GROMACS .gro file of C-alpha atoms in nm:
model
  381
    1MET     CA    1  -5.408  10.602   2.825
    2LEU     CA    2  -5.505  10.479   2.474
    3ASP     CA    3  -5.446  10.775   2.288
    4ARG     CA    4  -5.143  10.822   2.504
    5THR     CA    5  -5.071  10.487   2.348
    6ALA     CA    6  -5.166  10.481   2.010
    7ARG     CA    7  -5.027  10.853   2.014
    8THR     CA    8  -4.748  10.647   2.114
    9LEU     CA    9  -4.674  10.346   1.861
   10SER     CA   10  -4.772  10.624   1.573
   11LEU     CA   11  -4.342  10.828   1.743
   12CYS     CA   12  -4.227  10.469   1.688
   13LEU     CA   13  -4.386  10.368   1.370
   14ALA     CA   14  -4.238  10.708   1.168
   15ALA     CA   15  -3.969  10.679   1.353
   16SER     CA   16  -3.885  10.284   1.240
   17ALA     CA   17  -3.964  10.475   0.882
   18VAL     CA   18  -3.728  10.752   0.916
   19LEU     CA   19  -3.493  10.525   1.020
   20HIS     CA   20  -3.516  10.228   0.694
   21LEU     CA   21  -3.533  10.535   0.430
   22ALA     CA   22  -3.229  10.650   0.595
   23LEU     CA   23  -3.055  10.338   0.569
   24VAL     CA   24  -3.148  10.244   0.233
   25ALA     CA   25  -3.069  10.543   0.117
   26GLN     CA   26  -2.736  10.498   0.211
   27LEU     CA   27  -2.681  10.187   0.096
   28PRO     CA   28  -2.434  10.129  -0.176
   29GLY     CA   29  -2.611   9.902  -0.416
   30PHE     CA   30  -2.877  10.136  -0.451
   31PRO     CA   31  -2.690  10.479  -0.688
   32ILE     CA   32  -2.464  10.218  -0.842
   33GLN     CA   33  -2.812  10.053  -0.957
   34LEU     CA   34  -3.003  10.349  -1.056
   35ASP     CA   35  -2.617  10.500  -1.243
   36ALA     CA   36  -2.496  10.143  -1.409
   37GLN     CA   37  -2.825  10.179  -1.591
   38GLU     CA   38  -2.722  10.400  -1.723
   39THR     CA   39  -2.367  10.503  -1.765
   40PRO     CA   40  -2.216  10.119  -1.818
   41LEU     CA   41  -2.475  10.081  -2.176
   42ASN     CA   42  -2.303  10.502  -2.232
   43ALA     CA   43  -1.971  10.381  -2.158
   44GLN     CA   44  -2.062  10.066  -2.395
   45ILE     CA   45  -2.180  10.225  -2.657
   46VAL     CA   46  -1.871  10.484  -2.605
   47GLU     CA   47  -1.640  10.212  -2.661
   48LEU     CA   48  -1.710   9.979  -2.880
   49ASP     CA   49  -1.786  10.292  -3.157
   50PRO     CA   50  -1.466  10.334  -3.247
   51PRO     CA   51  -1.319   9.951  -3.211
   52VAL     CA   52  -1.623   9.907  -3.471
   53PRO     CA   53  -1.454  10.189  -3.795
   54PRO     CA   54  -1.021  10.065  -3.692
   55PRO     CA   55  -1.042   9.751  -3.775
   56LEU     CA   56  -1.144   9.732  -4.168
   57PRO     CA   57  -0.945  10.038  -4.236
   58GLN     CA   58  -0.584   9.891  -4.035
   59PRO     CA   59  -0.568   9.533  -4.166
   60VAL     CA   60  -0.609   9.652  -4.508
   61PRO     CA   61  -0.283   9.835  -4.485
   62LYS     CA   62  -0.071   9.617  -4.250
   63ARG     CA   63  -0.158   9.356  -4.469
   64ALA     CA   64  -0.070   9.637  -4.804
   65ILE     CA   65   0.192   9.690  -4.610
   66LYS     CA   66   0.320   9.385  -4.598
   67GLN     CA   67   0.278   9.270  -4.891
   68ALA     CA   68   0.458   9.644  -4.994
   69VAL     CA   69   0.707   9.510  -4.750
   70ALA     CA   70   0.811   9.212  -5.011
   71PRO     CA   71   0.829   9.402  -5.269
   72LYS     CA   72   1.121   9.676  -5.107
   73MET     CA   73   1.384   9.448  -5.224
   74PRO     CA   74   1.370   9.536  -5.594
   75LEU     CA   75   1.267   9.854  -5.553
   76ALA     CA   76   1.565   9.957  -5.276
   77PRO     CA   77   1.782  10.106  -5.629
   78VAL     CA   78   1.515  10.249  -5.668
   79ALA     CA   79   1.518  10.468  -5.325
   80PRO     CA   80   1.675  10.745  -5.375
   81PRO     CA   81   1.400  10.961  -5.400
   82PRO     CA   82   1.190  10.933  -5.036
   83ALA     CA   83   0.875  11.155  -5.195
   84ALA     CA   84   0.880  10.890  -5.453
   85ILE     CA   85   0.875  10.607  -5.197
   86ALA     CA   86   0.486  10.709  -5.055
   87SER     CA   87   0.347  10.756  -5.381
   88PRO     CA   88   0.395  10.457  -5.585
   89ALA     CA   89   0.414  10.194  -5.245
   90PRO     CA   90   0.054  10.236  -5.263
   91GLU     CA   91   0.042  10.193  -5.705
   92PRO     CA   92   0.268   9.808  -5.633
   93ILE     CA   93   0.012   9.678  -5.401
   94VAL     CA   94  -0.216   9.586  -5.669
   95LEU     CA   95   0.064   9.509  -5.936
   96PRO     CA   96   0.256   9.231  -5.709
   97GLY     CA   97  -0.054   9.060  -5.745
   98PRO     CA   98  -0.130   9.038  -6.123
   99GLU     CA   99   0.250   8.939  -6.204
  100PRO     CA  100   0.275   8.596  -5.961
  101ILE     CA  101   0.021   8.531  -6.179
  102VAL     CA  102   0.162   8.626  -6.455
  103LEU     CA  103   0.482   8.517  -6.450
  104PRO     CA  104   0.477   8.119  -6.364
  105SER     CA  105   0.244   8.066  -6.614
  106PRO     CA  106   0.420   8.107  -6.913
  107GLU     CA  107   0.806   8.130  -6.844
  108PRO     CA  108   0.760   7.734  -6.769
  109ALA     CA  109   0.516   7.735  -7.072
  110VAL     CA  110   0.861   7.881  -7.292
  111SER     CA  111   1.069   7.780  -7.184
  112ALA     CA  112   1.042   7.478  -7.191
  113THR     CA  113   0.834   7.367  -7.444
  114PRO     CA  114   1.059   7.402  -7.746
  115GLU     CA  115   1.417   7.367  -7.564
  116GLU     CA  116   1.376   7.109  -7.238
  117ALA     CA  117   1.124   6.929  -7.317
  118ASP     CA  118   1.079   6.826  -7.688
  119PRO     CA  119   0.950   6.519  -7.707
  120ALA     CA  120   0.726   6.533  -7.400
  121ALA     CA  121   0.600   6.865  -7.468
  122SER     CA  122   0.591   6.726  -7.859
  123GLU     CA  123   0.400   6.443  -7.768
  124MET     CA  124   0.143   6.656  -7.505
  125ALA     CA  125   0.101   6.846  -7.810
  126ALA     CA  126   0.069   6.507  -8.040
  127ALA     CA  127  -0.191   6.448  -7.805
  128GLU     CA  128  -0.391   6.751  -7.755
  129SER     CA  129  -0.375   6.976  -8.033
  130PRO     CA  130  -0.650   6.916  -8.286
  131GLN     CA  131  -0.340   7.028  -8.559
  132ALA     CA  132  -0.147   6.811  -8.361
  133THR     CA  133  -0.375   6.531  -8.424
  134ALA     CA  134  -0.466   6.603  -8.799
  135ALA     CA  135  -0.104   6.664  -8.887
  136ALA     CA  136  -0.008   6.311  -8.718
  137PRO     CA  137  -0.303   6.125  -9.071
  138GLU     CA  138  -0.051   6.324  -9.305
  139SER     CA  139   0.302   6.217  -9.217
  140LEU     CA  140   0.134   5.813  -9.175
  141ALA     CA  141  -0.009   5.843  -9.541
  142PRO     CA  142   0.273   5.776  -9.619
  143ILE     CA  143   0.289   5.462  -9.568
  144PRO     CA  144   0.029   5.289  -9.614
  145ASP     CA  145   0.052   5.418  -9.983
  146THR     CA  146   0.396   5.208 -10.001
  147GLU     CA  147   0.308   4.930  -9.741
  148PRO     CA  148  -0.031   4.761  -9.852
  149PRO     CA  149   0.088   4.651 -10.177
  150ALA     CA  150   0.387   4.469 -10.046
  151ALA     CA  151   0.195   4.328  -9.762
  152VAL     CA  152  -0.046   4.157  -9.963
  153ALA     CA  153   0.199   4.051 -10.257
  154GLU     CA  154   0.238   3.869  -9.956
  155ALA     CA  155   0.001   3.760  -9.800
  156ALA     CA  156  -0.075   3.615 -10.165
  157SER     CA  157   0.237   3.473 -10.273
  158GLU     CA  158   0.218   3.301  -9.819
  159PRO     CA  159   0.115   2.965  -9.845
  160PRO     CA  160  -0.203   2.812  -9.667
  161GLN     CA  161  -0.145   2.934  -9.292
  162ARG     CA  162  -0.367   2.472  -9.216
  163GLN     CA  163  -0.364   2.248  -9.486
  164THR     CA  164  -0.700   1.960  -9.401
  165GLY     CA  165  -0.816   1.694  -9.600
  166THR     CA  166  -0.986   1.343  -9.583
  167ILE     CA  167  -0.895   0.989  -9.761
  168ARG     CA  168  -1.146   0.726  -9.726
  169TYR     CA  169  -0.996   0.306  -9.775
  170GLU     CA  170  -1.143   0.000  -9.809
  171VAL     CA  171  -1.014  -0.289  -9.653
  172TYR     CA  172  -1.007  -0.589  -9.847
  173TYR     CA  173  -0.911  -0.961  -9.620
  174GLY     CA  174  -0.557  -1.108  -9.786
  175SER     CA  175  -0.515  -1.205 -10.140
  176ASP     CA  176  -0.919  -1.294 -10.216
  177ARG     CA  177  -0.969  -0.877 -10.134
  178PHE     CA  178  -1.194  -0.969  -9.959
  179SER     CA  179  -1.425  -0.658  -9.810
  180ILE     CA  180  -1.449  -0.624  -9.468
  181GLY     CA  181  -1.391  -0.298  -9.376
  182ARG     CA  182  -1.341   0.044  -9.430
  183SER     CA  183  -1.095   0.274  -9.302
  184VAL     CA  184  -1.075   0.694  -9.288
  185GLN     CA  185  -0.731   0.882  -9.276
  186THR     CA  186  -0.734   1.314  -9.116
  187TRP     CA  187  -0.453   1.568  -9.131
  188SER     CA  188  -0.445   1.920  -9.009
  189ILE     CA  189  -0.083   2.032  -9.115
  190ASP     CA  190  -0.014   2.398  -9.056
  191LYS     CA  191   0.370   2.591  -9.044
  192SER     CA  192   0.380   2.476  -8.678
  193SER     CA  193   0.181   2.139  -8.553
  194TYR     CA  194   0.007   1.884  -8.707
  195ARG     CA  195  -0.250   1.658  -8.621
  196LEU     CA  196  -0.282   1.327  -8.778
  197THR     CA  197  -0.557   1.068  -8.722
  198SER     CA  198  -0.695   0.699  -8.857
  199PHE     CA  199  -0.989   0.535  -8.768
  200SER     CA  200  -1.063   0.200  -8.901
  201GLU     CA  201  -1.383  -0.069  -8.809
  202THR     CA  202  -1.541  -0.388  -9.027
  203THR     CA  203  -1.860  -0.394  -9.214
  204GLY     CA  204  -2.058  -0.620  -9.359
  205LEU     CA  205  -2.106  -1.030  -9.227
  206LEU     CA  206  -1.762  -0.955  -9.031
  207GLY     CA  207  -1.933  -0.598  -8.858
  208LEU     CA  208  -2.180  -0.800  -8.743
  209PHE     CA  209  -2.119  -1.025  -8.578
  210ARG     CA  210  -1.720  -0.920  -8.519
  211PRO     CA  211  -1.749  -0.579  -8.476
  212TYR     CA  212  -1.388  -0.433  -8.452
  213HIS     CA  213  -1.234   0.023  -8.393
  214TYR     CA  214  -0.883  -0.002  -8.416
  215ALA     CA  215  -0.769   0.415  -8.378
  216TYR     CA  216  -0.463   0.588  -8.407
  217VAL     CA  217  -0.451   0.944  -8.320
  218THR     CA  218  -0.057   1.137  -8.313
  219GLU     CA  219  -0.015   1.434  -8.293
  220GLY     CA  220   0.366   1.700  -8.286
  221ARG     CA  221   0.554   1.994  -8.498
  222VAL     CA  222   0.668   2.099  -8.744
  223GLU     CA  223   1.010   2.210  -8.818
  224PRO     CA  224   1.284   2.285  -9.056
  225ASP     CA  225   1.298   1.893  -9.130
  226GLY     CA  226   1.045   1.767  -9.079
  227LEU     CA  227   0.776   1.630  -8.805
  228LYS     CA  228   0.846   1.559  -8.432
  229PRO     CA  229   0.578   1.386  -8.383
  230GLU     CA  230   0.498   1.375  -7.923
  231ALA     CA  231   0.242   1.221  -7.865
  232PHE     CA  232   0.137   0.882  -8.016
  233THR     CA  233  -0.231   0.731  -7.854
  234VAL     CA  234  -0.417   0.371  -7.958
  235ARG     CA  235  -0.713   0.234  -7.963
  236ARG     CA  236  -0.871  -0.094  -8.017
  237GLY     CA  237  -1.119  -0.314  -7.965
  238ARG     CA  238  -1.543  -0.337  -7.995
  239ASP     CA  239  -1.584  -0.074  -7.863
  240GLY     CA  240  -1.241   0.071  -7.953
  241GLU     CA  241  -1.109   0.204  -7.608
  242ARG     CA  242  -0.838   0.282  -7.514
  243GLN     CA  243  -0.464   0.056  -7.591
  244ALA     CA  244  -0.102   0.225  -7.585
  245THR     CA  245   0.054   0.542  -7.567
  246ALA     CA  246   0.337   0.701  -7.679
  247HIS     CA  247   0.507   1.066  -7.549
  248PHE     CA  248   0.756   1.195  -7.734
  249ASN     CA  249   1.038   1.448  -7.474
  250TRP     CA  250   1.219   1.579  -7.715
  251ALA     CA  251   1.399   1.780  -7.488
  252SER     CA  252   1.536   1.479  -7.332
  253GLY     CA  253   1.582   1.236  -7.592
  254GLU     CA  254   1.298   0.919  -7.420
  255LEU     CA  255   1.030   0.739  -7.539
  256THR     CA  256   0.747   0.656  -7.333
  257PHE     CA  257   0.575   0.398  -7.489
  258GLY     CA  258   0.394   0.052  -7.380
  259LYS     CA  259  -0.012   0.020  -7.305
  260LEU     CA  260  -0.140   0.158  -7.031
  261GLY     CA  261   0.031   0.042  -6.697
  262SER     CA  262   0.285  -0.117  -6.817
  263ALA     CA  263   0.537   0.220  -7.011
  264ARG     CA  264   0.900   0.176  -7.090
  265THR     CA  265   1.125   0.384  -7.145
  266ALA     CA  266   1.352   0.434  -7.473
  267PRO     CA  267   1.622   0.696  -7.643
  268LEU     CA  268   1.536   0.898  -7.904
  269ASN     CA  269   1.664   0.984  -8.240
  270ALA     CA  270   1.678   1.170  -8.497
  271SER     CA  271   1.469   0.976  -8.751
  272SER     CA  272   1.212   0.809  -8.482
  273TYR     CA  273   0.842   0.853  -8.504
  274ASP     CA  274   0.497   0.684  -8.513
  275LEU     CA  275   0.341   0.426  -8.814
  276LEU     CA  276   0.133   0.761  -8.959
  277THR     CA  277   0.373   1.052  -8.859
  278LEU     CA  278   0.580   0.817  -9.061
  279PHE     CA  279   0.329   0.830  -9.340
  280TYR     CA  280   0.356   1.183  -9.383
  281GLN     CA  281   0.730   1.224  -9.332
  282LEU     CA  282   0.816   1.030  -9.557
  283PRO     CA  283   0.779   1.243  -9.909
  284ARG     CA  284   1.037   1.516  -9.695
  285MET     CA  285   1.245   1.248  -9.710
  286GLY     CA  286   1.349   1.288 -10.059
  287LEU     CA  287   1.208   0.940 -10.174
  288THR     CA  288   1.506   0.832 -10.377
  289PRO     CA  289   1.533   0.473 -10.458
  290GLY     CA  290   1.761   0.370 -10.200
  291GLN     CA  291   1.763   0.249  -9.888
  292LEU     CA  292   1.625   0.454  -9.509
  293GLN     CA  293   1.614   0.408  -9.185
  294VAL     CA  294   1.347   0.442  -8.895
  295SER     CA  295   1.261   0.403  -8.575
  296VAL     CA  296   0.902   0.343  -8.512
  297THR     CA  297   0.665   0.333  -8.229
  298THR     CA  298   0.373   0.147  -8.243
  299GLY     CA  299   0.263   0.181  -7.985
  300THR     CA  300   0.341  -0.177  -7.795
  301LYS     CA  301   0.658  -0.190  -8.001
  302PHE     CA  302   0.915   0.035  -8.060
  303ASN     CA  303   1.187  -0.074  -8.349
  304THR     CA  304   1.506   0.031  -8.617
  305TYR     CA  305   1.320  -0.068  -8.974
  306LEU     CA  306   1.459  -0.065  -9.244
  307LEU     CA  307   1.325   0.049  -9.599
  308GLU     CA  308   1.360   0.029  -9.944
  309VAL     CA  309   1.213   0.325 -10.177
  310GLY     CA  310   1.113   0.199 -10.515
  311ALA     CA  311   1.132   0.338 -10.845
  312GLU     CA  312   0.758   0.425 -10.949
  313GLU     CA  313   0.450   0.179 -11.086
  314VAL     CA  314   0.142   0.306 -11.233
  315LEU     CA  315  -0.155   0.196 -11.027
  316GLU     CA  316  -0.478   0.193 -11.112
  317LEU     CA  317  -0.730   0.287 -10.817
  318PRO     CA  318  -1.129   0.401 -10.777
  319VAL     CA  319  -1.018   0.796 -10.693
  320GLY     CA  320  -0.791   0.738 -11.043
  321THR     CA  321  -0.471   0.613 -11.328
  322LEU     CA  322  -0.127   0.782 -11.045
  323ARG     CA  323   0.211   0.715 -11.038
  324THR     CA  324   0.341   0.581 -10.739
  325ILE     CA  325   0.630   0.494 -10.547
  326PRO     CA  326   0.602   0.254 -10.261
  327VAL     CA  327   0.759   0.155 -10.009
  328ARG     CA  328   0.880  -0.126  -9.873
  329GLN     CA  329   0.943  -0.280  -9.551
  330VAL     CA  330   1.215  -0.445  -9.566
  331ARG     CA  331   1.094  -0.815  -9.334
  332ARG     CA  332   1.263  -0.940  -9.160
  333PRO     CA  333   1.187  -1.391  -9.028
  334GLY     CA  334   0.870  -1.433  -8.820
  335GLU     CA  335   0.785  -1.067  -8.794
  336GLU     CA  336   0.504  -0.839  -8.972
  337SER     CA  337   0.522  -0.580  -9.252
  338ILE     CA  338   0.400  -0.287  -9.392
  339ALA     CA  339   0.452  -0.156  -9.735
  340VAL     CA  340   0.290   0.228  -9.886
  341TRP     CA  341   0.207   0.344 -10.197
  342LEU     CA  342   0.245   0.742 -10.256
  343ALA     CA  343   0.086   0.913 -10.536
  344PRO     CA  344   0.332   1.254 -10.628
  345GLU     CA  345  -0.011   1.377 -10.784
  346LYS     CA  346  -0.207   1.371 -10.486
  347ARG     CA  347   0.127   1.558 -10.283
  348TYR     CA  348   0.219   1.261 -10.222
  349LEU     CA  349  -0.051   1.055 -10.015
  350PRO     CA  350  -0.035   0.704  -9.945
  351VAL     CA  351  -0.347   0.580 -10.230
  352ARG     CA  352  -0.228   0.203 -10.110
  353ILE     CA  353  -0.117   0.042  -9.794
  354VAL     CA  354  -0.041  -0.333  -9.806
  355PHE     CA  355  -0.006  -0.548  -9.448
  356LEU     CA  356   0.192  -0.888  -9.437
  357ASP     CA  357   0.216  -1.141  -9.239
  358GLU     CA  358   0.526  -1.375  -9.126
  359GLN     CA  359   0.521  -1.547  -9.389
  360GLY     CA  360   0.497  -1.232  -9.555
  361ASP     CA  361   0.141  -1.331  -9.741
  362MET     CA  362  -0.034  -0.997  -9.690
  363THR     CA  363  -0.341  -1.000  -9.450
  364ALA     CA  364  -0.493  -0.719  -9.577
  365GLU     CA  365  -0.498  -0.413  -9.778
  366GLN     CA  366  -0.669  -0.060  -9.751
  367ILE     CA  367  -0.671   0.113 -10.143
  368ALA     CA  368  -0.764   0.515 -10.185
  369THR     CA  369  -1.156   0.528 -10.334
  370GLN     CA  370  -1.194   0.881 -10.209
  371ILE     CA  371  -0.978   1.196 -10.183
  372ALA     CA  372  -1.070   1.525 -10.084
  373VAL     CA  373  -0.820   1.836  -9.976
  374GLY     CA  374  -0.867   2.127  -9.841
  375THR     CA  375  -0.739   2.461  -9.653
  376LEU     CA  376  -0.839   2.651  -9.327
  377ALA     CA  377  -0.749   3.037  -9.214
  378ALA     CA  378  -0.619   3.045  -8.855
  379ASP     CA  379  -0.957   3.118  -8.707
  380GLY     CA  380  -1.106   2.777  -8.825
  381ARG     CA  381  -1.335   2.875  -9.139
   0.00000   0.00000   0.00000
């Protein structure tokens, strides 16, 4: 039984193996896998080898042909010989490349420079080329040779740009000439503007027991007809605080003046001045004997006055013996007045100033004790 059974099993196993082998041999995938490993590799090698060389040679002639097609337009008249078309074709392939590079650069440079863009080209050449820059000084060389002497002569003939100076006064009280203080006037005048100051203070016993300061400051323009004040300030008192101002608005023809907080207005005229400007304007008005009419503001008042220009007088002063021209305010009854003596030998500066009260008596007198005149350049040196 056992032998029989074993033989049966062996036969069954053998039959099963044969069937499996037959089935496996008939499967399509098994032989394809074996052939696919060999044939696809050969097919890829065969297909890839031809494309690799063709792309390199093929695009080159195509681009060359495209470039050669463009010059066919100029080559059309030379097309009668068909055989020559094939031979020149490769030669122009190299020539058209440099032709566009060479033509644009020389043509604009040669044609535009001398004919169309003379000014621009000349300026560019002058700015870039060393020869042009070297030629520029040569053309300018004669100009400095001829002009500087004239410029030097003009500079030498021109007056100083700014005239400055200081006058120091001793201040006396009454006809007994009791010294009560001192005063200093300064001026700075150039071709277009001016600034004048006057500062007075009590000295000695009076300054100790009754200190008092009095200051004028005026600024304005210098015009052909004389000084034109623009702003005038008055300070007075123990501490020299500001008391009054006057503003000359020549554009509107109006003067604004008065104490602080109580300003008034009045019409201006061509002969309107502040008190300090008047002293330096008088020499510009022609000091011939006779009368002058002016409008003057003291900061708190603005009135029209009549001035009397007198004959020359010789005064003995600390600054020397001087010829002077007196200019006196024609006194009105009940009003204060003033008189000034101008010295032609001292640039018509006021070397003596006298103040009179309502009765015409002298209340104070300023006598020049020192005069210093100088000039300043535009930079203040």
